[in-house]
XYZ file of C-alpha atoms in Angstrom:
250
model
C -36.059 5.605 18.392
C -35.588 3.172 15.501
C -33.746 5.821 13.472
C -31.445 6.508 16.438
C -30.617 2.810 16.795
C -29.918 2.530 13.068
C -27.619 5.556 13.199
C -25.723 4.198 16.216
C -25.379 0.799 14.534
C -24.058 2.449 11.388
C -21.608 4.568 13.402
C -20.370 1.511 15.300
C -19.680 -0.312 12.031
C -17.918 2.740 10.585
C -15.808 3.096 13.733
C -14.642 -0.516 13.510
C -13.728 -0.141 9.847
C -12.085 3.187 10.643
C -9.879 1.646 13.348
C -8.815 -1.134 10.970
C -7.966 1.408 8.280
C -6.052 3.612 10.743
C -3.847 0.716 11.808
C -2.683 0.316 8.224
C -2.494 4.054 7.566
C 0.015 4.289 10.426
C 1.781 1.067 9.470
C 2.987 2.524 6.166
C 5.298 5.272 7.518
C 6.182 3.316 10.665
C 7.450 0.431 8.516
C 9.845 2.795 6.746
C 10.960 4.533 9.963
C 11.671 1.302 11.817
C 13.611 -0.202 8.902
C 15.925 2.807 8.631
C 16.479 2.959 12.397
C 17.497 -0.712 12.370
C 19.845 -0.117 9.444
C 21.490 2.890 11.105
C 22.153 0.712 14.133
C 23.708 -1.995 11.965
C 25.775 0.304 9.716
C 26.823 3.160 11.993
C 29.629 4.372 9.698
C 27.643 4.385 6.436
C 27.363 8.104 5.627
C 25.293 7.543 2.476
C 22.770 5.439 4.385
C 22.598 8.069 7.137
C 21.719 10.707 4.546
C 19.012 8.511 2.989
C 17.640 7.732 6.444
C 17.450 11.393 7.456
C 15.537 12.304 4.300
C 13.104 9.403 4.747
C 12.593 9.988 8.479
C 11.755 13.664 7.928
C 9.262 12.745 5.181
C 7.594 9.927 7.124
C 7.264 11.843 10.415
C 5.634 14.703 8.506
C 3.255 12.165 6.973
C 2.420 10.799 10.442
C 1.698 14.294 11.739
C -0.619 14.987 8.803
C -2.452 11.705 9.410
C -2.916 12.470 13.121
C -4.362 15.885 12.272
C -6.736 14.317 9.715
C -7.900 11.632 12.143
C -8.579 14.175 14.888
C -10.647 16.284 12.485
C -12.656 13.261 11.304
C -13.275 12.063 14.870
C -14.433 15.514 15.953
C -16.994 15.506 13.143
C -18.102 11.876 13.749
C -16.900 11.047 10.224
C -15.298 7.627 10.115
C -14.325 7.378 6.488
C -11.383 8.808 4.568
C -12.460 10.861 1.576
C -11.435 10.076 -1.989
C -9.289 12.653 -3.794
C -8.998 11.395 -7.353
C -6.224 12.829 -9.486
C -4.001 11.935 -12.422
C -0.823 10.194 -11.245
C 2.321 9.473 -13.228
C 2.814 5.798 -12.465
C 6.531 5.568 -13.220
C 7.716 8.211 -10.754
C 5.059 7.289 -8.173
C 5.968 3.601 -7.955
C 9.713 4.186 -8.157
C 9.429 6.586 -5.213
C 7.492 3.978 -3.206
C 10.084 1.316 -4.032
C 12.779 3.706 -2.830
C 10.918 4.190 0.454
C 10.841 0.418 0.982
C 14.492 -0.038 0.006
C 15.632 0.249 3.632
C 13.507 -2.641 4.834
C 14.374 -4.755 1.782
C 18.080 -4.156 2.374
C 17.707 -5.251 5.983
C 16.668 -8.715 4.748
C 19.146 -8.863 1.884
C 16.432 -8.385 -0.740
C 16.455 -6.444 -4.001
C 13.509 -4.491 -5.441
C 13.490 -4.199 -9.247
C 11.142 -1.778 -11.028
C 10.083 -1.810 -14.676
C 7.325 0.767 -15.044
C 6.042 2.226 -18.308
C 5.630 6.001 -18.553
C 1.837 5.906 -18.144
C -0.691 7.714 -15.967
C -3.619 6.429 -13.912
C -6.657 7.948 -12.262
C -6.783 7.395 -8.503
C -6.354 8.632 -4.949
C -2.620 9.069 -4.209
C -2.922 8.312 -0.485
C -4.988 5.195 -1.098
C -2.630 3.968 -3.810
C 0.290 4.523 -1.431
C -1.359 2.301 1.193
C -2.168 -0.332 -1.453
C 1.316 -0.683 -2.881
C 3.203 -0.304 0.402
C 1.092 -3.158 1.793
C 1.875 -5.338 -1.235
C 5.590 -4.497 -1.142
C 5.724 -5.034 2.624
C 4.191 -8.509 2.245
C 6.621 -9.309 -0.577
C 9.480 -8.424 1.780
C 8.152 -10.212 4.870
C 7.365 -13.481 3.125
C 10.468 -13.645 0.954
C 13.676 -15.640 1.323
C 16.967 -13.933 2.296
C 18.729 -12.800 -0.871
C 15.490 -12.959 -2.846
C 13.921 -10.487 -5.256
C 10.798 -8.372 -5.588
C 9.634 -7.152 -8.985
C 7.341 -4.185 -9.505
C 6.147 -3.900 -13.109
C 3.441 -1.863 -14.797
C 2.136 -1.090 -18.281
C -0.956 0.073 -20.167
C -3.362 -2.580 -21.464
C -6.526 -1.653 -23.446
C -7.497 1.466 -21.509
C -6.382 0.001 -18.194
C -3.051 -0.079 -16.388
C -1.886 -3.361 -14.919
C 0.697 -3.367 -12.124
C 2.242 -6.555 -10.791
C 4.042 -7.089 -7.498
C 5.845 -10.421 -7.555
C 8.345 -12.027 -5.213
C 10.545 -15.104 -4.869
C 9.219 -15.979 -1.412
C 7.284 -18.762 0.244
C 4.125 -18.239 -1.819
C 0.506 -18.841 -0.809
C -0.847 -22.360 -0.209
C -3.532 -23.486 -2.638
C -6.116 -23.930 0.130
C -5.681 -20.300 1.274
C -5.791 -18.570 -2.117
C -9.580 -18.212 -2.346
C -9.871 -16.436 1.030
C -6.699 -14.339 0.992
C -8.587 -11.027 0.563
C -11.035 -11.685 3.412
C -10.528 -9.811 6.719
C -8.273 -11.662 9.196
C -7.452 -14.310 6.609
C -3.738 -15.093 6.335
C -1.725 -17.444 4.175
C 0.647 -18.536 6.952
C -1.016 -18.048 10.346
C 1.907 -19.009 12.596
C 4.383 -16.887 10.637
C 1.976 -13.973 10.491
C 1.578 -14.008 14.296
C 5.355 -14.100 14.663
C 5.687 -11.057 12.378
C 2.927 -9.149 14.149
C 0.419 -9.060 11.281
C -3.307 -8.367 11.719
C -4.691 -10.161 8.656
C -6.371 -6.940 7.491
C -3.841 -5.723 4.920
C -5.101 -7.419 1.762
C -8.735 -6.873 2.765
C -8.007 -3.145 3.068
C -6.156 -3.186 -0.262
C -9.187 -4.674 -2.026
C -11.565 -2.273 -0.266
C -9.548 0.781 -1.329
C -9.313 -0.492 -4.908
C -13.070 -1.128 -5.018
C -13.682 2.505 -4.042
C -11.819 3.767 -7.117
C -12.950 1.191 -9.628
C -9.804 -0.913 -9.500
C -9.277 -4.632 -8.962
C -6.665 -6.956 -7.501
C -6.035 -10.572 -8.427
C -3.714 -13.248 -7.094
C -2.009 -14.861 -10.080
C -0.195 -18.199 -10.172
C 3.365 -17.721 -8.962
C 6.251 -20.173 -8.822
C 8.118 -19.495 -6.688
C 6.513 -16.835 -4.551
C 3.339 -14.805 -5.050
C 2.179 -12.525 -7.851
C -0.479 -9.845 -7.243
C -1.900 -7.912 -10.204
C -3.608 -4.558 -9.641
C -5.720 -3.065 -12.440
C -6.517 0.663 -12.500
C -8.202 3.021 -14.942
C -5.696 4.642 -17.303
C -5.790 8.408 -17.759
C -6.609 9.552 -21.283
C -3.874 11.061 -23.464
C -4.787 14.695 -22.718
C -4.795 14.123 -18.947
C -1.533 12.193 -19.110
C 0.081 14.902 -21.239
C -0.838 17.559 -18.682
C 0.871 15.577 -15.924
C 3.910 14.600 -17.970
C 4.374 17.987 -19.620
C 4.001 16.543 -23.119
C 1.893 17.315 -26.158
C -1.225 15.068 -26.225
C -1.389 12.367 -28.870
C -3.285 13.360 -32.013
C -5.074 10.013 -32.125
């Protein structure tokens, strides 16, 4: 009886965490889809935008379908945790592609996303890293000023790779900085309610980074906010295999 209660308690906890994770899994493609639909409505005669939107909508709806299928399989097996699939990822192309996906929403608010990414590779789960950086970019867009900027930079540093997402927005009050990664903790509660936020995004980001040995830190920013993500760098042989280069002799 005691073992049954323990199992049910564990399942209940996993289900709650699972639901929180799902909400952000779905938020990633839906953010892109909604932004492009709004832009198409605003710029009906922009043929180039229509082409970009079609490409993005096809990609994101396919992603949603894949997620639904995965969730149904996990639920059928009573497994309430997404599995890690570590691989070697070329950071430059990966982050530039994510920035491109968020371009539609940034454009809607008159914002510009600038990328400066070194040609380095990291070890990590691609799906989890997608959720992490889309959440950070989405926050940088939502809490920015019209006409502002978002900078996405990354480089290798002593066996690690450091990636920064910085913005020119409203920043994070000093009294909220210590708790910003806690579940349901928000920097601007009234604004977050207005924007429809759940307060789970940064908590999920930290949780996903913890699972793959990464970290996230809120750095001093003026103006705006600066988040620094640290990941394990791939070694030269692994990076060479991904990049199609000869490994370094050193």
